[in-house]
Amino acid sequence: MSSSSPHTHSFDPDCPFCSLANHSPPLTQNNIDVLPPNVLLSTPRVLAFLDVQPLTTSAAHILITPRAHTPTLLQLSSQDAKALGEALPAVARAAAKALGYNDQDSNDYNSSPDFNLIQNNGPGAGQTVPHVHFHLVFRKKNSSSSSSSSSSPTTGFSLDSDHTEKIAKTMLTDSNRFAKTPALRWSYAAQVFGRGQRTDLDDDWTHHIVPQLRKLIKL
Ligand SMILES: [Zn+2]
Ligand SMILES: [Zn+2]
């Protein structure tokens, strides 16, 4: 595969991730300044960038996508799947370092950074942008408090845990009924799979963290 021959990628002009990909040529030392400020990684196949609407409970909220417009995981090509498979841990390692975890912490389960990797397919499962993407959501470090309030600032997607528990129980005890209740299904998807409270991405923090992340990602 020659890097000079352009890939023929499918492109959807109405898709925000295609638009971002279009403005993000594959990253080299020469074009690093032309990348949009929230883009961390831009290769011929994969893009990683800070979510412009991060979850309020996150220490870092990163999206990782194929460059090609791919509605769900079912259409992902094996080449893009391989590229994404390599990018996911590479971006996670970089983020852990940028957030202050050393290798020793990161390699130890007990002191590991807390983060989720989330990938939704279809509107009923909470997918809102029809271009395959993985949410890499790093949690704020637990400041050693074990408050048992119903909203969990360190572990939740702003979860109402009682509500979620009820939904989860309903799902377990009556999966048929669960499937037939769109509102409940949506509520479950929204809360459990990452559609919690969002905030605007902070510009100052972006300017601080993005150059570090670009350097730290080793593919
Ligand atoms: Zn797209
Ligand atoms: Zn999403």
XYZ file of N, CA and C and ligand atoms in Angstrom:
659
model
N 0.854 -1.198 0.000
C 0.000 0.000 0.000
C 0.882 1.238 0.000
N 0.810 1.994 -1.068
C 1.638 3.196 -1.168
C 0.911 4.372 -0.512
N 1.658 5.158 0.235
C 1.018 6.253 0.951
C 0.670 7.402 0.015
N 1.212 7.358 -1.211
C 0.930 8.464 -2.116
C -0.379 8.227 -2.885
N -0.798 6.966 -2.986
C -2.056 6.728 -3.673
C -3.208 6.989 -2.714
N -4.119 7.857 -3.128
C -5.203 8.214 -2.203
C -6.132 7.028 -1.976
N -6.564 6.864 -0.730
C -7.544 5.825 -0.458
C -8.891 6.284 -0.982
N -9.647 5.376 -1.497
C -10.996 5.738 -1.912
C -11.943 5.405 -0.763
N -12.163 6.378 0.093
C -13.006 6.167 1.253
C -14.407 6.642 0.965
N -15.370 5.949 1.530
C -16.719 6.465 1.453
C -16.806 7.685 2.363
N -17.551 8.649 1.927
C -17.619 9.932 2.616
C -19.061 10.404 2.619
N -19.549 10.797 3.790
C -20.906 11.315 3.897
C -20.810 12.791 4.270
N -21.207 13.695 3.339
C -21.022 15.133 3.584
C -21.800 15.649 4.798
N -22.836 14.907 5.220
C -23.619 15.357 6.383
C -23.101 14.809 7.702
N -22.037 14.005 7.641
C -21.556 13.339 8.847
C -20.465 14.172 9.522
N -20.632 14.498 10.817
C -19.635 15.338 11.492
C -18.254 14.670 11.572
N -18.212 13.358 11.671
C -16.905 12.690 11.763
C -16.213 12.633 10.402
N -17.014 12.488 9.322
C -16.433 12.571 7.977
C -15.876 13.971 7.727
N -16.624 14.970 8.209
C -16.168 16.345 8.045
C -14.855 16.571 8.780
N -14.760 16.057 10.002
C -13.519 16.191 10.773
C -12.374 15.455 10.067
N -12.679 14.255 9.564
C -11.655 13.472 8.850
C -11.181 14.237 7.623
N -12.124 14.884 6.963
C -11.809 15.644 5.763
C -10.859 16.808 6.065
N -10.981 17.363 7.276
C -10.115 18.475 7.674
C -8.843 18.007 8.382
N -8.659 16.684 8.448
C -7.516 16.126 9.164
C -6.716 15.200 8.263
N -5.751 15.768 7.525
C -4.915 14.884 6.714
C -4.095 13.982 7.627
N -3.672 12.813 7.120
C -2.839 11.948 7.952
C -1.662 12.727 8.534
N -1.381 12.463 9.798
C -0.452 13.285 10.582
C 1.011 13.033 10.209
N 1.703 14.113 9.888
C 3.153 14.063 9.751
C 3.702 15.255 10.527
N 5.031 15.291 10.671
C 5.634 16.423 11.387
C 5.280 17.739 10.693
N 5.075 17.668 9.371
C 4.887 18.899 8.607
C 3.490 19.501 8.737
N 2.531 18.643 8.957
C 1.169 19.184 8.944
C 0.512 19.200 10.320
N 1.311 18.985 11.357
C 0.737 18.875 12.700
C -0.074 20.127 13.068
N 0.334 21.282 12.546
C -0.349 22.524 12.908
C -1.653 22.734 12.158
N -1.854 21.985 11.083
C -3.089 22.190 10.325
C -4.234 21.341 10.866
N -3.926 20.440 11.779
C -4.994 19.599 12.313
C -5.946 20.414 13.176
N -7.221 20.068 13.181
C -8.143 20.709 14.128
C -7.601 20.535 15.555
N -7.839 21.519 16.420
C -7.177 21.529 17.739
C -7.505 20.336 18.623
N -8.617 19.645 18.360
C -8.984 18.525 19.236
C -8.550 17.165 18.675
N -7.855 17.173 17.529
C -7.463 15.892 16.916
C -6.116 15.419 17.471
N -6.093 14.173 17.958
C -4.914 13.608 18.606
C -4.123 12.719 17.674
N -4.853 12.019 16.817
C -4.229 11.021 15.955
C -4.946 11.049 14.617
N -4.164 11.125 13.529
C -4.757 11.125 12.200
C -3.866 10.273 11.309
N -4.342 9.089 10.962
C -3.581 8.190 10.090
C -4.409 7.974 8.825
N -3.871 7.255 7.836
C -4.680 7.007 6.636
C -5.997 6.293 6.943
N -6.075 5.579 8.064
C -7.300 4.822 8.359
C -8.048 5.251 9.619
N -7.338 5.852 10.574
C -7.938 6.069 11.893
C -7.769 7.511 12.353
N -8.797 7.978 13.077
C -8.744 9.297 13.706
C -9.060 9.152 15.192
N -8.346 9.894 16.032
C -8.723 9.982 17.446
C -8.793 11.460 17.802
N -9.815 11.832 18.562
C -9.999 13.252 18.893
C -10.765 13.391 20.195
N -10.593 14.542 20.824
C -11.350 14.820 22.045
C -12.803 15.083 21.672
N -13.722 14.443 22.381
C -15.145 14.703 22.194
C -15.410 16.172 22.518
N -16.114 16.875 21.631
C -16.383 18.297 21.881
C -17.455 18.485 22.950
N -18.124 17.390 23.312
C -19.119 17.431 24.389
C -18.807 16.312 25.377
N -17.713 16.447 26.121
C -17.326 15.349 27.015
C -18.322 15.144 28.150
N -18.370 13.910 28.631
C -19.167 13.614 29.815
C -18.608 14.411 30.987
N -19.499 14.994 31.766
C -19.045 15.843 32.876
C -18.228 15.050 33.890
N -18.460 13.744 33.956
C -17.751 12.931 34.948
C -16.403 12.431 34.442
N -16.014 12.813 33.227
C -14.777 12.262 32.665
C -13.573 13.137 32.938
N -12.397 12.486 33.068
C -11.132 13.221 33.131
C -10.637 13.477 31.710
N -10.998 12.589 30.806
C -10.708 12.756 29.382
C -11.700 11.897 28.618
N -12.257 12.444 27.567
C -13.271 11.733 26.774
C -12.830 11.798 25.317
N -12.350 10.662 24.821
C -11.733 10.590 23.495
C -12.591 9.709 22.588
N -12.725 10.111 21.338
C -13.416 9.280 20.350
C -12.392 8.748 19.353
N -12.559 7.481 18.977
C -11.654 6.853 18.019
C -12.520 6.273 16.906
N -12.247 6.675 15.659
C -13.102 6.307 14.534
C -12.270 5.852 13.336
N -12.891 5.058 12.456
C -12.253 4.861 11.156
C -12.411 6.141 10.338
N -11.470 6.429 9.464
C -11.586 7.601 8.585
C -12.769 7.426 7.621
N -12.960 6.198 7.155
C -14.031 5.919 6.190
C -15.384 5.947 6.879
N -16.369 6.490 6.182
C -17.718 6.506 6.743
C -18.244 5.078 6.825
N -18.547 4.633 8.023
C -18.947 3.255 8.300
C -20.059 3.341 9.337
N -21.308 3.060 8.935
C -22.423 3.335 9.858
C -22.325 2.619 11.196
N -22.111 1.296 11.175
C -22.023 0.554 12.437
C -20.867 -0.441 12.350
N -20.660 -1.153 13.411
C -19.575 -2.135 13.470
C -19.744 -3.214 12.395
N -20.989 -3.433 11.976
C -21.263 -4.507 11.024
C -20.640 -4.246 9.652
N -20.397 -2.974 9.330
C -19.842 -2.646 8.015
C -18.335 -2.395 8.052
N -17.731 -2.549 9.229
C -16.313 -2.205 9.366
C -15.445 -3.182 8.567
N -14.571 -2.652 7.729
C -13.685 -3.523 6.949
C -12.633 -4.128 7.866
N -12.080 -5.260 7.450
C -11.089 -5.906 8.317
C -9.825 -5.057 8.424
N -9.495 -4.323 7.374
C -8.308 -3.456 7.460
C -8.519 -2.318 8.454
N -9.721 -1.726 8.415
C -10.011 -0.673 9.393
C -10.101 -1.257 10.798
N -10.641 -2.479 10.895
C -10.740 -3.125 12.210
C -9.349 -3.350 12.803
N -8.419 -3.779 11.972
C -7.041 -3.982 12.459
C -6.427 -2.657 12.910
N -6.620 -1.636 12.089
C -6.042 -0.328 12.428
C -6.645 0.206 13.726
N -7.951 0.043 13.884
C -8.610 0.498 15.117
C -8.132 -0.332 16.311
N -7.993 -1.628 16.088
C -7.548 -2.513 17.161
C -6.185 -2.133 17.695
N -5.323 -1.633 16.809
C -4.005 -1.175 17.260
C -4.092 0.192 17.913
N -4.971 1.029 17.393
C -5.057 2.403 17.895
C -5.658 2.456 19.309
N -6.634 1.585 19.595
C -7.344 1.698 20.879
C -6.404 1.633 22.093
N -5.582 0.582 22.230
C -4.683 0.563 23.398
C -3.604 1.634 23.323
N -3.181 1.988 22.106
C -2.136 3.021 21.977
C -2.648 4.364 22.486
N -3.877 4.695 22.128
C -4.462 5.964 22.585
C -4.734 5.899 24.087
N -5.205 4.744 24.562
C -5.469 4.595 26.001
C -4.179 4.755 26.814
N -3.090 4.151 26.352
C -1.802 4.285 27.067
C -1.353 5.743 27.100
N -1.492 6.421 25.965
C -1.095 7.833 25.903
C -1.932 8.662 26.864
N -3.237 8.397 26.884
C -4.118 9.171 27.762
C -3.774 8.920 29.225
N -3.501 7.659 29.569
C -3.133 7.346 30.951
C -1.896 8.137 31.358
N -0.899 8.177 30.474
C 0.329 8.930 30.776
C 0.033 10.416 30.904
N -0.716 10.949 29.967
C -1.009 12.389 29.990
C -1.782 12.767 31.244
N -2.550 11.821 31.778
C -3.336 12.109 32.982
C -2.527 11.851 34.255
N -1.256 11.508 34.091
C -0.385 11.432 35.259
C -0.119 10.048 35.812
N -0.575 9.021 35.112
C -0.285 7.663 35.568
C 1.057 7.227 34.986
N 1.923 6.681 35.837
C 3.168 6.138 35.298
C 2.944 4.690 34.886
N 3.951 4.121 34.221
C 3.790 2.758 33.690
C 3.491 1.767 34.797
N 4.123 1.995 35.948
C 3.935 1.060 37.052
C 2.468 1.036 37.499
N 1.886 2.248 37.639
C 0.460 2.332 37.984
C -0.377 1.612 36.941
N -0.082 1.973 35.682
C -0.941 1.479 34.609
C -0.872 -0.030 34.460
N 0.257 -0.615 34.842
C 0.400 -2.069 34.688
C -0.159 -2.848 35.854
N -0.579 -2.135 36.893
C -1.079 -2.815 38.086
C -2.587 -2.621 38.174
N -3.287 -3.709 38.234
C -4.748 -3.650 38.267
C -5.250 -2.753 39.388
N -4.641 -2.859 40.559
C -5.161 -2.126 41.721
C -4.956 -0.617 41.626
N -3.923 -0.199 40.931
C -3.703 1.246 40.804
C -3.946 1.722 39.374
N -4.556 0.865 38.584
C -4.826 1.208 37.178
C -5.721 2.429 37.069
N -5.509 3.235 36.033
C -6.506 4.271 35.763
C -7.856 3.609 35.497
N -8.929 4.315 35.856
C -10.275 3.793 35.628
C -10.811 4.385 34.330
N -11.105 3.527 33.389
C -11.660 4.042 32.130
C -12.543 3.001 31.467
N -13.463 3.498 30.631
C -14.374 2.635 29.880
C -14.133 2.809 28.396
N -14.335 1.727 27.664
C -14.336 1.763 26.207
C -15.746 1.372 25.784
N -16.434 2.281 25.086
C -17.850 2.097 24.797
C -18.091 2.266 23.303
N -18.847 1.353 22.750
C -19.145 1.444 21.315
C -20.604 1.061 21.106
N -21.409 2.010 20.655
C -22.846 1.804 20.497
C -23.211 1.618 19.038
N -24.153 0.727 18.755
C -24.619 0.500 17.386
C -26.134 0.614 17.321
N -26.608 1.537 16.487
C -28.046 1.718 16.304
C -28.629 2.687 17.314
N -29.664 3.445 16.876
C -30.248 4.474 17.748
C -30.803 3.911 19.058
N -31.369 2.687 19.010
C -31.921 2.107 20.230
C -30.862 1.720 21.226
N -29.619 1.654 20.781
C -28.509 1.319 21.670
C -27.704 2.555 22.046
N -28.215 3.727 21.679
C -27.568 4.966 22.105
C -26.564 5.543 21.117
N -26.500 4.992 19.885
C -25.593 5.579 18.888
C -26.242 6.827 18.311
N -25.573 7.970 18.403
C -26.183 9.210 17.918
C -25.510 9.723 16.654
N -24.261 9.350 16.396
C -23.607 9.706 15.135
C -23.410 8.417 14.340
N -24.019 8.348 13.133
C -23.993 7.083 12.385
C -22.668 6.828 11.667
N -21.589 6.957 12.387
C -20.234 6.688 11.887
C -19.533 5.996 13.053
N -19.157 4.743 12.856
C -18.600 3.923 13.950
C -17.587 4.702 14.781
N -17.764 4.674 16.088
C -16.778 5.323 16.959
C -16.739 4.642 18.309
N -15.559 4.636 18.874
C -15.340 4.103 20.214
C -15.146 5.282 21.165
N -15.897 5.287 22.258
C -15.696 6.291 23.309
C -14.682 5.729 24.298
N -13.603 6.444 24.501
C -12.642 6.086 25.532
C -12.815 7.126 26.642
N -13.396 6.687 27.752
C -13.772 7.636 28.810
C -12.960 7.366 30.065
N -12.015 8.251 30.333
C -11.226 8.145 31.561
C -11.973 8.816 32.700
N -12.003 8.133 33.839
C -12.695 8.642 35.020
C -11.794 9.568 35.805
N -12.416 10.513 36.485
C -11.639 11.342 37.403
C -11.087 10.461 38.503
N -9.864 10.758 38.929
C -9.264 9.973 40.001
C -10.127 10.048 41.239
N -10.337 8.883 41.851
C -11.126 8.830 43.079
C -10.336 9.499 44.204
N -10.916 10.572 44.748
C -10.202 11.273 45.810
C -10.465 10.587 47.145
N -10.360 9.282 47.136
C -10.439 8.387 48.297
C -11.660 8.622 49.183
N -12.712 9.152 48.558
C -13.960 9.279 49.308
C -14.867 8.131 48.896
N -15.594 7.594 49.856
C -16.517 6.508 49.506
C -17.938 6.953 49.790
N -18.266 8.106 49.263
C -19.618 8.617 49.471
C -20.606 7.689 48.784
N -21.719 7.446 49.459
C -22.687 6.515 48.886
C -23.928 7.253 48.409
N -23.701 8.442 47.874
C -24.842 9.176 47.342
C -25.308 8.499 46.062
N -26.535 8.795 45.661
C -27.105 8.059 44.541
C -26.423 8.425 43.227
N -25.888 9.647 43.134
C -25.114 9.962 41.943
C -23.644 9.759 42.277
N -22.992 8.987 41.456
C -21.599 8.656 41.745
C -20.667 9.505 40.895
N -19.996 10.493 41.502
C -19.194 11.403 40.705
C -17.950 10.736 40.101
N -17.507 9.652 40.682
C -16.266 9.078 40.166
C -16.493 7.920 39.214
N -17.612 7.238 39.347
C -17.780 6.058 38.511
C -18.924 6.163 37.531
N -19.865 7.070 37.757
C -21.082 7.043 36.951
C -21.051 7.954 35.759
N -21.926 7.675 34.791
C -22.213 8.628 33.741
C -23.330 9.501 34.268
N -23.123 10.164 35.383
C -24.191 10.902 36.046
C -25.392 9.987 36.232
N -25.148 8.808 36.725
C -26.221 7.838 36.826
C -27.135 8.128 37.994
N -28.387 7.924 37.746
C -29.324 7.802 38.843
C -29.337 6.313 39.156
N -28.598 5.895 40.156
C -28.325 4.461 40.293
C -29.567 3.650 40.638
N -30.483 4.253 41.394
C -31.722 3.537 41.719
C -32.487 3.203 40.455
N -32.626 4.231 39.640
C -33.352 4.096 38.397
C -32.688 3.039 37.521
N -31.373 3.128 37.422
C -30.632 2.207 36.571
C -30.775 0.776 37.064
N -30.730 0.638 38.387
C -30.851 -0.693 38.968
C -32.217 -1.295 38.628
N -33.225 -0.446 38.747
C -34.579 -0.891 38.440
C -34.656 -1.353 36.981
N -34.086 -0.551 36.122
C -34.127 -0.888 34.701
C -33.371 -2.183 34.442
N -32.210 -2.309 35.080
C -31.410 -3.507 34.884
C -32.172 -4.739 35.352
N -32.875 -4.603 36.497
C -33.656 -5.728 37.020
C -34.771 -6.081 36.049
N -35.451 -5.048 35.560
C -36.521 -5.283 34.593
C -35.972 -6.031 33.396
N -34.789 -5.601 32.976
C -34.193 -6.207 31.801
C -33.889 -7.679 32.054
N -33.410 -7.977 33.246
C -33.038 -9.353 33.567
C -34.266 -10.238 33.748
N -35.305 -9.680 34.396
C -36.438 -10.530 34.745
C -37.445 -10.634 33.618
N -37.468 -9.664 32.734
C -38.479 -9.700 31.681
C -37.913 -9.082 30.401
N -37.046 -9.829 29.754
C -36.349 -9.261 28.600
C -37.320 -8.965 27.457
N -38.417 -9.720 27.384
C -39.410 -9.458 26.356
C -40.058 -8.100 26.530
N -40.496 -7.861 27.763
C -41.164 -6.605 28.047
C -40.190 -5.453 27.852
N -38.962 -5.672 28.287
C -37.937 -4.632 28.141
C -37.807 -4.218 26.678
N -37.726 -5.226 25.818
C -37.528 -4.951 24.399
C -38.716 -4.213 23.794
N -39.900 -4.404 24.389
C -41.096 -3.783 23.822
C -41.375 -2.397 24.390
N -40.510 -1.917 25.231
C -40.716 -0.615 25.852
C -39.616 0.341 25.401
N -39.866 1.028 24.265
C -38.799 1.848 23.689
C -38.253 2.899 24.658
N -39.154 3.515 25.424
C -38.707 4.580 26.320
C -37.742 4.017 27.357
N -38.090 2.867 27.880
C -37.257 2.224 28.880
C -35.930 1.780 28.268
N -36.052 1.234 27.055
C -34.856 0.771 26.354
C -33.923 1.952 26.112
N -34.509 3.052 25.673
C -33.697 4.216 25.388
C -33.062 4.749 26.674
N -33.872 4.789 27.726
C -33.379 5.296 28.993
C -32.199 4.460 29.477
N -32.352 3.150 29.363
C -31.273 2.263 29.770
C -30.024 2.532 28.934
N -30.228 2.606 27.617
C -29.094 2.824 26.721
C -28.419 4.144 27.044
N -29.260 5.154 27.236
C -28.723 6.485 27.466
C -27.880 6.528 28.731
N -28.365 5.882 29.771
C -27.681 6.026 31.046
C -26.512 5.074 31.202
N -26.720 3.853 30.760
C -25.672 2.864 30.995
C -24.566 2.971 29.966
N -24.909 3.297 28.735
C -23.911 3.248 27.693
C -23.399 4.631 27.287
N -23.416 5.551 28.206
C -22.582 6.717 28.014
C -23.253 7.992 27.561
N -24.585 8.050 27.616
C -25.194 9.314 27.220
C -25.554 10.115 28.469
N -24.584 10.289 29.335
C -24.814 11.053 30.547
C -24.700 12.537 30.274
N -24.607 13.287 31.355
C -24.538 14.732 31.239
C -23.264 15.160 30.517
N -23.434 16.085 29.587
C -22.295 16.553 28.796
C -21.986 17.997 29.141
N -20.760 18.384 28.794
C -20.373 19.776 28.966
C -19.573 20.171 27.736
N -19.279 21.471 27.560
C -18.467 21.872 26.416
C -16.999 21.592 26.694
N -16.288 21.134 25.665
C -14.856 20.899 25.794
C -14.150 22.212 26.122
N -13.272 22.166 27.131
C -12.570 23.367 27.591
C -11.384 23.679 26.664
N -11.370 24.903 26.105
C -10.331 25.276 25.135
C -8.935 25.262 25.739
N -8.801 25.827 26.942
C -7.475 25.903 27.572
C -6.915 24.512 27.821
N -7.766 23.651 28.337
C -7.334 22.283 28.617
C -6.954 21.574 27.317
N -7.733 21.814 26.256
C -7.442 21.209 24.951
C -6.053 21.620 24.466
N -5.759 22.929 24.556
C -4.449 23.414 24.107
C -3.315 22.848 24.953
N -3.628 22.520 26.190
C -2.624 21.974 27.103
C -2.389 20.488 26.834
N -3.460 19.748 26.637
C -3.350 18.280 26.642
C -3.093 17.698 25.239
N -3.602 18.348 24.200
C -3.523 17.743 22.866
C -2.078 17.574 22.370
N -1.210 18.605 22.527
C 0.170 18.398 22.069
C 0.858 17.242 22.802
N 0.558 17.086 24.096
C 1.124 15.964 24.851
C 0.639 14.639 24.284
N -0.659 14.551 24.066
C -1.233 13.299 23.575
C -0.700 12.946 22.185
N -0.559 13.949 21.342
C -0.038 13.674 19.992
C 1.347 13.056 20.068
N 2.153 13.556 21.015
C 3.514 13.018 21.166
C 3.506 11.643 21.820
N 2.569 11.421 22.729
C 2.585 10.189 23.528
C 2.012 8.974 22.791
N 1.203 9.208 21.786
C 0.600 8.066 21.078
C 1.658 7.383 20.229
N 1.963 6.120 20.576
C 2.976 5.357 19.838
C 2.294 4.231 19.078
N 2.245 4.381 17.772
C 1.639 3.321 16.950
C 2.718 2.529 16.239
Zn -18.974 9.644 8.526
Zn -21.247 8.031 20.618
